[in-house]
JSON list of C-alpha atoms and ligand atoms in Angstrom, two decimals:
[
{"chain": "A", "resi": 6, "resn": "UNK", "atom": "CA", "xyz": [-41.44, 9.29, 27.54]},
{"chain": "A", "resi": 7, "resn": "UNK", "atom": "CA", "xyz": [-38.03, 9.72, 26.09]},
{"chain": "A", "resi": 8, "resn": "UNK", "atom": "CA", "xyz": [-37.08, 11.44, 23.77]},
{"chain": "A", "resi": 9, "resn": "UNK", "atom": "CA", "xyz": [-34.40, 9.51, 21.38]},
{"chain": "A", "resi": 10, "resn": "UNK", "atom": "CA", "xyz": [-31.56, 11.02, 19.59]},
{"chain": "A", "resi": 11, "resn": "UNK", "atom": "CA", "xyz": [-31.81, 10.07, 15.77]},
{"chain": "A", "resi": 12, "resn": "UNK", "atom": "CA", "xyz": [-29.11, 8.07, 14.72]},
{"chain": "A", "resi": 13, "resn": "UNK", "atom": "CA", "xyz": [-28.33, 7.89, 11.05]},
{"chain": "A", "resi": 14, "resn": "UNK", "atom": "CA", "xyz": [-29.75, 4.61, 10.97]},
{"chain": "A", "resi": 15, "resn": "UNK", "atom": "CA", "xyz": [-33.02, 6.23, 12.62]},
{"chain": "A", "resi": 16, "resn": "UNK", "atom": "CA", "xyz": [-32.93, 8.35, 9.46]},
{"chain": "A", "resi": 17, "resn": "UNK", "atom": "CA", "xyz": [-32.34, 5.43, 7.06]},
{"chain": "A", "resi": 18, "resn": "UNK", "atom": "CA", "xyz": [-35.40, 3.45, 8.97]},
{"chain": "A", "resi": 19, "resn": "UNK", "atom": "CA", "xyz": [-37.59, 6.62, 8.78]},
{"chain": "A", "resi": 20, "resn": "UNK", "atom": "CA", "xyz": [-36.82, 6.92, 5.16]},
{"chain": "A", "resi": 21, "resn": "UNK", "atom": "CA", "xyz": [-37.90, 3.21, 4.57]},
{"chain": "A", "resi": 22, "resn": "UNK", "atom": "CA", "xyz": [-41.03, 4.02, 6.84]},
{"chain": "A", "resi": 23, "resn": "UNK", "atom": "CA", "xyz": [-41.86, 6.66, 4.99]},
{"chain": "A", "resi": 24, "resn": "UNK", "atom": "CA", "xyz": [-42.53, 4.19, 1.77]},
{"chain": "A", "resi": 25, "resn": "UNK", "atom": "CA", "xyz": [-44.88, 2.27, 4.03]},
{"chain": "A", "resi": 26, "resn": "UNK", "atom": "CA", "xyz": [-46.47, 4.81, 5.82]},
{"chain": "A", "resi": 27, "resn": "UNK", "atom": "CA", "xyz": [-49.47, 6.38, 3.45]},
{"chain": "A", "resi": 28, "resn": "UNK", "atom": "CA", "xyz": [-49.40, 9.30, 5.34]},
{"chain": "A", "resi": 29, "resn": "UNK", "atom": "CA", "xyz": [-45.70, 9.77, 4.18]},
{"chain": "A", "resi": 30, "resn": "UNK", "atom": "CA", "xyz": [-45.75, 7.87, 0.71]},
{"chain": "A", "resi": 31, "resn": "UNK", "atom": "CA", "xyz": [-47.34, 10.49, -1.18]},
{"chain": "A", "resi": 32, "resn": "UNK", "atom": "CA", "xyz": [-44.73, 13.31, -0.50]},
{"chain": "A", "resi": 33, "resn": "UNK", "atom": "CA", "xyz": [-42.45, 14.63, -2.78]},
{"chain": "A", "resi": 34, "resn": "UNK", "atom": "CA", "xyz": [-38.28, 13.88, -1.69]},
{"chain": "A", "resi": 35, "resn": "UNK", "atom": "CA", "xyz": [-37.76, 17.37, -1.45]},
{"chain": "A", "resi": 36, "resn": "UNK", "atom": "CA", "xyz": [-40.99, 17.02, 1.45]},
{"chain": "A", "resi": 37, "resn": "UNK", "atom": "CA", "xyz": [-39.82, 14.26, 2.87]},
{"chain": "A", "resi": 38, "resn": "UNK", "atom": "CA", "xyz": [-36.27, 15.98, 3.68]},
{"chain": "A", "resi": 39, "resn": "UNK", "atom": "CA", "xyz": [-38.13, 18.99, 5.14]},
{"chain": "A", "resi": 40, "resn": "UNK", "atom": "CA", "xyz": [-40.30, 17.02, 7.34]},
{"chain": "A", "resi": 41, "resn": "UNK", "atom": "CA", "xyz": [-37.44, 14.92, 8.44]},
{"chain": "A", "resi": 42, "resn": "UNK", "atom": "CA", "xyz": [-35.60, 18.17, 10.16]},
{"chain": "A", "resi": 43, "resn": "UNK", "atom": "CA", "xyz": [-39.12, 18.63, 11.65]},
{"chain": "A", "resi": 44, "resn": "UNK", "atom": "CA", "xyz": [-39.62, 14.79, 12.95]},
{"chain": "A", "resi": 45, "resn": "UNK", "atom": "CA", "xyz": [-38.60, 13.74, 16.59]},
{"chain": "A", "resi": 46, "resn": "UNK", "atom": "CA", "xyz": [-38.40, 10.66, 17.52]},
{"chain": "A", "resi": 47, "resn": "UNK", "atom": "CA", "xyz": [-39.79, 9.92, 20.96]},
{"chain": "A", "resi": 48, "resn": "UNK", "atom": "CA", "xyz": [-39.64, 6.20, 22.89]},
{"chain": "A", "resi": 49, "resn": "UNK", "atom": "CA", "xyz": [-43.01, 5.61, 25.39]},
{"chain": "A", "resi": 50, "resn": "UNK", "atom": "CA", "xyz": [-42.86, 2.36, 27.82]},
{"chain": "A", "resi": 51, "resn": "UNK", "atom": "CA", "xyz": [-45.28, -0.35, 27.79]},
{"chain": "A", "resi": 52, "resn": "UNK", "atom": "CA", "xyz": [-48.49, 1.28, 29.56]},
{"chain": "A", "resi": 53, "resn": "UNK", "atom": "CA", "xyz": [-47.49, 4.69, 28.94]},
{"chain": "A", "resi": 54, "resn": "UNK", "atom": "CA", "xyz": [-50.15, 7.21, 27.01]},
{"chain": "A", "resi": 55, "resn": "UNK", "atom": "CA", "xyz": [-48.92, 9.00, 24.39]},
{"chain": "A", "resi": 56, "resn": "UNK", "atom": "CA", "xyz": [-52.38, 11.26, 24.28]},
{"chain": "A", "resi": 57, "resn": "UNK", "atom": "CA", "xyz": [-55.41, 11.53, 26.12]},
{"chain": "A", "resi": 58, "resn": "UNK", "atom": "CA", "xyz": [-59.05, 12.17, 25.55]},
{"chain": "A", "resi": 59, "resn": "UNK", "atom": "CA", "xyz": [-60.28, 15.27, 26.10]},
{"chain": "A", "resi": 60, "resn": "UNK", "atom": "CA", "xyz": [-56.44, 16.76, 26.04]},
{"chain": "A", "resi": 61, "resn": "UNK", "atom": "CA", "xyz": [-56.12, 19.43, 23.31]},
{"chain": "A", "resi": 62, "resn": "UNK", "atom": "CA", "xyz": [-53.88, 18.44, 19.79]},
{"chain": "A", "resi": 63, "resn": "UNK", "atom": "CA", "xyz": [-50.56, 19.15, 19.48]},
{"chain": "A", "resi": 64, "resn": "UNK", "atom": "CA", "xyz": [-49.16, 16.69, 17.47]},
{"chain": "A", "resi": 65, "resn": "UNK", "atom": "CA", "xyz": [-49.61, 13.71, 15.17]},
{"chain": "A", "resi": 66, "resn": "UNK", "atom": "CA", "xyz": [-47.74, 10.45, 15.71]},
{"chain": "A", "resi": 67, "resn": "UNK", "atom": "CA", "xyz": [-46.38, 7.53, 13.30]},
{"chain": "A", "resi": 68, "resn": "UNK", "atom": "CA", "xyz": [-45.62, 4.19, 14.92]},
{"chain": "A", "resi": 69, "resn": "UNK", "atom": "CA", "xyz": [-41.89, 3.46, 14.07]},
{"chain": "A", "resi": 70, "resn": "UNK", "atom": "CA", "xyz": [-42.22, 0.17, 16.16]},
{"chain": "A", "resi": 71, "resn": "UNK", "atom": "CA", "xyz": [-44.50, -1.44, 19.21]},
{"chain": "A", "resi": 72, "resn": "UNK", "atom": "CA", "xyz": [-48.14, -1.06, 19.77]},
{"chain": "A", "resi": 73, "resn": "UNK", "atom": "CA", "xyz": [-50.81, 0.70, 20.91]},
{"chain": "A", "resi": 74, "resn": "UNK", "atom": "CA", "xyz": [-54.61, 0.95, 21.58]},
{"chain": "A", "resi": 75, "resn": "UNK", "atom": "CA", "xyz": [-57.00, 3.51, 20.85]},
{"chain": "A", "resi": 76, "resn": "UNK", "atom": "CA", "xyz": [-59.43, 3.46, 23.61]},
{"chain": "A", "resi": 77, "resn": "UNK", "atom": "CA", "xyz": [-62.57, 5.94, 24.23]},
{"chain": "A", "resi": 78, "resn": "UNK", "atom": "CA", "xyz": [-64.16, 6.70, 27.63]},
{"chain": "A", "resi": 79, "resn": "UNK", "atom": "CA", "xyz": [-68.18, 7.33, 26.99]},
{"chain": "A", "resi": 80, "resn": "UNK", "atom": "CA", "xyz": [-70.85, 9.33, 29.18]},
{"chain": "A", "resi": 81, "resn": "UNK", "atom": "CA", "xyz": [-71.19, 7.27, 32.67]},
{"chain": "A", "resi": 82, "resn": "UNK", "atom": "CA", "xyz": [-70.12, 4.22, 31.19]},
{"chain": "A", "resi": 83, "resn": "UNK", "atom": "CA", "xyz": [-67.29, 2.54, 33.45]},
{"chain": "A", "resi": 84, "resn": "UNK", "atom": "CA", "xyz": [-65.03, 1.14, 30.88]},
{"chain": "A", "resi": 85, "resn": "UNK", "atom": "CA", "xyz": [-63.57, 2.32, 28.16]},
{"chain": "A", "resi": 86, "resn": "UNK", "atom": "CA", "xyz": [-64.07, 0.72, 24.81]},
{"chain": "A", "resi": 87, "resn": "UNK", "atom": "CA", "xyz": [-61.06, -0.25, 22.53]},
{"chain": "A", "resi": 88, "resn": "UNK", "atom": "CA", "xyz": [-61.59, 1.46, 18.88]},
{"chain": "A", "resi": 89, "resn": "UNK", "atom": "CA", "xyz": [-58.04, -0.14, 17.09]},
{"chain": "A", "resi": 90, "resn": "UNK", "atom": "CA", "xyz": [-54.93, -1.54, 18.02]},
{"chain": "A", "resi": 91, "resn": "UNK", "atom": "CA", "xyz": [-52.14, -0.10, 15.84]},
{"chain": "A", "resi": 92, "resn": "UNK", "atom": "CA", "xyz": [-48.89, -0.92, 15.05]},
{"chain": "A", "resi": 93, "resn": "UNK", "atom": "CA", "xyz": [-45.64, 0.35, 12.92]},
{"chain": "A", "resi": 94, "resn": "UNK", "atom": "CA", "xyz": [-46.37, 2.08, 9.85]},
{"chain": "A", "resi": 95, "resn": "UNK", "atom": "CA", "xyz": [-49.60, 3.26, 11.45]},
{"chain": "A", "resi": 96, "resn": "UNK", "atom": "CA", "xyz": [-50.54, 6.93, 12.71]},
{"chain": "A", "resi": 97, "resn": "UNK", "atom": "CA", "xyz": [-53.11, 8.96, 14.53]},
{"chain": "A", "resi": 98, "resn": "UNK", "atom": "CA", "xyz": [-53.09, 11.99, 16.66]},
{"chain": "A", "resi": 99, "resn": "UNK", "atom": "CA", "xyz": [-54.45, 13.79, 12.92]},
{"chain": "A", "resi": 100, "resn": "UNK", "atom": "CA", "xyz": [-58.26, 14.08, 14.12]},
{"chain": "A", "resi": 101, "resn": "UNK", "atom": "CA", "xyz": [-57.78, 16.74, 16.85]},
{"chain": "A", "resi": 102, "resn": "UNK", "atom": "CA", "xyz": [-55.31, 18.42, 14.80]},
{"chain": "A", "resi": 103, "resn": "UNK", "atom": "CA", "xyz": [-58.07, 18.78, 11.89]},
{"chain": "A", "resi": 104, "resn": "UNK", "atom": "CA", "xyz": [-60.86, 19.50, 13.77]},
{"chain": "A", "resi": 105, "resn": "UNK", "atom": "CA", "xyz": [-59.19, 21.65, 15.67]},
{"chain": "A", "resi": 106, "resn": "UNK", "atom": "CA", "xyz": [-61.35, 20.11, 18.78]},
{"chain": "A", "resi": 107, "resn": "UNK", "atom": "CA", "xyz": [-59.91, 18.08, 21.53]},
{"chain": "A", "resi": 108, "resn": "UNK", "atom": "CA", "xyz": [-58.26, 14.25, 21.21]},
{"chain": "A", "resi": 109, "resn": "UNK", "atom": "CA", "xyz": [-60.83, 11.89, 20.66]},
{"chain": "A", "resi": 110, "resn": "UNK", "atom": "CA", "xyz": [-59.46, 8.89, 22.43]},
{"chain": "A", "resi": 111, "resn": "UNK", "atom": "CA", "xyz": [-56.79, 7.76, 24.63]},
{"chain": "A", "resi": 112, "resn": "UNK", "atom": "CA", "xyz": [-53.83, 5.93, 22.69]},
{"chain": "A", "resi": 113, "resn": "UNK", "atom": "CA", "xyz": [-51.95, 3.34, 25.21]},
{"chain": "A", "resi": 114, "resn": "UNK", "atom": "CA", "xyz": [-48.72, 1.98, 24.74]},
{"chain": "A", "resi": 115, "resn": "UNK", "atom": "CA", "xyz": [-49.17, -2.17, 24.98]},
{"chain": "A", "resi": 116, "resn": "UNK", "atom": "CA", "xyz": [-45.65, -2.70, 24.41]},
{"chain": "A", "resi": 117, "resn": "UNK", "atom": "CA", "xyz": [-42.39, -0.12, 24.57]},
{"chain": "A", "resi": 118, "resn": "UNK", "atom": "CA", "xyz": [-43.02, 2.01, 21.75]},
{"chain": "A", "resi": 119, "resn": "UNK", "atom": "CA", "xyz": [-41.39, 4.55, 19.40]},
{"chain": "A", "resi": 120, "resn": "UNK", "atom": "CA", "xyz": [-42.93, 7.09, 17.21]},
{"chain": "A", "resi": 121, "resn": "UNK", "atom": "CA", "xyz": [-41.96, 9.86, 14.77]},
{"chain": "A", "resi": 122, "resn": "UNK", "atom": "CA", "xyz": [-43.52, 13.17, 16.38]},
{"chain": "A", "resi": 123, "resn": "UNK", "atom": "CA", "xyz": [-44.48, 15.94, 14.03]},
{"chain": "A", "resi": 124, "resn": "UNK", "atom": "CA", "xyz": [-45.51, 19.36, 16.03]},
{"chain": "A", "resi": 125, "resn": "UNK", "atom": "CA", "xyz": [-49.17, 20.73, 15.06]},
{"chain": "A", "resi": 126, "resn": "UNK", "atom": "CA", "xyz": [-47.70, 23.64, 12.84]},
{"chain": "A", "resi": 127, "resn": "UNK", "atom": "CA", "xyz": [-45.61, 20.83, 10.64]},
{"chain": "A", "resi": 128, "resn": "UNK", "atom": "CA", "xyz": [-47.90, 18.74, 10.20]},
{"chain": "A", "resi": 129, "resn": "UNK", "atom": "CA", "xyz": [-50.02, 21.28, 8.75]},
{"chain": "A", "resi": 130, "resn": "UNK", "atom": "CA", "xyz": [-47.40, 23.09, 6.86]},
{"chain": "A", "resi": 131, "resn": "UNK", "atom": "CA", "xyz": [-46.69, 19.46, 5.17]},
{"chain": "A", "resi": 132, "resn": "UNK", "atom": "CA", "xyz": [-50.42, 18.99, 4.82]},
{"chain": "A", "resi": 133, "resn": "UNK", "atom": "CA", "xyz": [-50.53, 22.50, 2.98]},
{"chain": "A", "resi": 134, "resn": "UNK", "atom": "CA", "xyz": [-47.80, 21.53, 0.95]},
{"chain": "A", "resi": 135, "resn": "UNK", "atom": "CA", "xyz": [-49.52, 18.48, -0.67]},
{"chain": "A", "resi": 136, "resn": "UNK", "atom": "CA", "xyz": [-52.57, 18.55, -1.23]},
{"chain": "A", "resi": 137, "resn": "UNK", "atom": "CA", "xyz": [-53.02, 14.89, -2.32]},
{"chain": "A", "resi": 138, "resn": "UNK", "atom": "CA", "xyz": [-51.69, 13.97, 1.57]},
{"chain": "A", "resi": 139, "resn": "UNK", "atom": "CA", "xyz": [-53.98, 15.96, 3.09]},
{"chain": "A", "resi": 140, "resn": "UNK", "atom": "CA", "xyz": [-57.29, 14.84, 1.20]},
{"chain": "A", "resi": 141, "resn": "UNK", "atom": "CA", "xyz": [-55.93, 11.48, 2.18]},
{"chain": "A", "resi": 142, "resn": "UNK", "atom": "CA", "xyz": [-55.60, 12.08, 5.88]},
{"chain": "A", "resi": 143, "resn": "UNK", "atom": "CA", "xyz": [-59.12, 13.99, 5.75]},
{"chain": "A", "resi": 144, "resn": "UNK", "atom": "CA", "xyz": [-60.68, 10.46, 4.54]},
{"chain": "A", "resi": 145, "resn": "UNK", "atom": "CA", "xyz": [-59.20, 8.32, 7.05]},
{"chain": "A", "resi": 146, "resn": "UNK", "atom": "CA", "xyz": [-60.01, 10.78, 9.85]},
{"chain": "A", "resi": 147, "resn": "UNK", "atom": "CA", "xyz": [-63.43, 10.40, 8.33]},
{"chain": "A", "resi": 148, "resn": "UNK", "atom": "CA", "xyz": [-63.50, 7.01, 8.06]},
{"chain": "A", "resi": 149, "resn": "UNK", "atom": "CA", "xyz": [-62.31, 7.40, 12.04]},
{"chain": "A", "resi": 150, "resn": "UNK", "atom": "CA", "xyz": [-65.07, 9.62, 13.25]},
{"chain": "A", "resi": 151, "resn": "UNK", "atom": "CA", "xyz": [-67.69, 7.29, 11.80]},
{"chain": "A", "resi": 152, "resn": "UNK", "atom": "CA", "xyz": [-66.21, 4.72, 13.94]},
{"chain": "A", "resi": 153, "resn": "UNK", "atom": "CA", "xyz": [-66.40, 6.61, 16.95]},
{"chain": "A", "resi": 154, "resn": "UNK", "atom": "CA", "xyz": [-69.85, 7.26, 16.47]},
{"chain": "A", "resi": 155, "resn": "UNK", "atom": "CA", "xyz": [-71.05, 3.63, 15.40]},
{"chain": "A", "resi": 156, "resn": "UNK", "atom": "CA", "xyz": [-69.12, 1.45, 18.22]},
{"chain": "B", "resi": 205, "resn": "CMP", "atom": "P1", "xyz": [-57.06, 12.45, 17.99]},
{"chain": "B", "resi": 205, "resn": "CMP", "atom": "O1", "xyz": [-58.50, 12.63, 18.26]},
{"chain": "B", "resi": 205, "resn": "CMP", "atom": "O2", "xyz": [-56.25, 13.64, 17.69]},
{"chain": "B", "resi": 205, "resn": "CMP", "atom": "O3", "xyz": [-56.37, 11.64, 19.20]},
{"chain": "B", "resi": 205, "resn": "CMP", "atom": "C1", "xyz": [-56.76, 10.30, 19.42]},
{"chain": "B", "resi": 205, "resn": "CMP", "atom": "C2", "xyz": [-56.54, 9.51, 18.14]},
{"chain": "B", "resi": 205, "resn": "CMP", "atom": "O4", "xyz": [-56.98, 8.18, 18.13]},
{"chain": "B", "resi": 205, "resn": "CMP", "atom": "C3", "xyz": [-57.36, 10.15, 16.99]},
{"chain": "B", "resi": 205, "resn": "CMP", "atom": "O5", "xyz": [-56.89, 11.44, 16.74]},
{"chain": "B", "resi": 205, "resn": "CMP", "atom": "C4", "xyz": [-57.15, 9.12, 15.93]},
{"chain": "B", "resi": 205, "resn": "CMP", "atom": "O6", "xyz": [-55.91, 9.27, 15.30]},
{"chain": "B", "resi": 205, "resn": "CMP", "atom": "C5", "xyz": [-57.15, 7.83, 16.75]},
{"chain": "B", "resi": 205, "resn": "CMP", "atom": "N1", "xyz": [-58.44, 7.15, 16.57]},
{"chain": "B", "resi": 205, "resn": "CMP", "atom": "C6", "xyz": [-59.65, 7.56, 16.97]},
{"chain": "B", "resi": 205, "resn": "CMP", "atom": "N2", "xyz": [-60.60, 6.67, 16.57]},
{"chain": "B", "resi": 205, "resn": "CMP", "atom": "C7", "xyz": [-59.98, 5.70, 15.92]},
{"chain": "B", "resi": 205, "resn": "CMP", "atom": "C8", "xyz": [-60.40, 4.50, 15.27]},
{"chain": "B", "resi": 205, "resn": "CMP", "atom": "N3", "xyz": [-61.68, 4.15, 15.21]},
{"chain": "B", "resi": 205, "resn": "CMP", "atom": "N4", "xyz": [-59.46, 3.73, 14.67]},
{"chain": "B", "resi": 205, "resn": "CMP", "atom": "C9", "xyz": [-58.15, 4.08, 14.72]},
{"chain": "B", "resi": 205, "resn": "CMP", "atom": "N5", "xyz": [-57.70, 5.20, 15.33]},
{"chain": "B", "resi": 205, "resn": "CMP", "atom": "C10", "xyz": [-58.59, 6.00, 15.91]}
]
């Protein structure tokens, strides 16, 4: 993992992100600015995991571009199965972070990634900050943990 330097046209590109992103597209300007002092932007190699199941949260991720899986390892089970692939404008890390339990999968790099880092105490001052965000990111990580218990 390295950890990239953000270049005013990393700023203009988070910016545009930002629009795509839901978790992002909610926030006020004035939120966005804050959480952009907060952001790091970190660069991961093809086969490199960002987080790992069973590792405690500390810190949600937004793809800025590449790819990654979501994999979970089960009981005895040899392999692990593959929950999503995701890909820029996409984020997790937000269940363990919520639930205050540990991460729920392992998230792969399948190509050299980069993602906009936001440390566990940002991302929950921007969630207490608006409201409409975090009911948002609740539902998905819902939506998530149903998943995990159907596949
Ligand atoms: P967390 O448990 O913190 O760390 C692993 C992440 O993988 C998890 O948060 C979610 O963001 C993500 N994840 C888990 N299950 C799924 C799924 N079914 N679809 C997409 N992402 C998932």
């Amino acid at each position: 993992m390295k950890k990239i330097t953000m270049t005013d046209a990393d700023t203009v590109r988070f910016t545009g992100i930002t629009a795509k992103i839901k978790f992002f597209s909610s926030m006020s300007m004035a939120l966005l600015e804050k959480i952009l002092a907060w952001v790091t932007l970190c660069e991961y190699g093809k086969g490199e995991k960002i987080c790992s199941q069973g590792d405690p949260g500390d810190a949600f991720y937004a793809i800025e571009s590449g790819a990654v899986s979501v994999k979970v390892k089960r009981g005895f089970l040899p392999f692990p199965k593959k929950m999503a692939d995701l890909g820029p404008g996409d984020f997790f890390g937000e269940m363990a972070l919520l639930s205050r339990q540990p991460r729920n999968a392992t998230v792969t790099c399948e190509e050299p990634t980069r993602v906009f880092v936001l440390l566990a105490d940002h991302f929950e001052a921007a969630a207490k900050e608006n409201p409409k965000f975090a009911e948002e990111i609740r539902k998905l990580s819902d939506e998530r943990k149903l998943e995990l218990g159907h596949k």
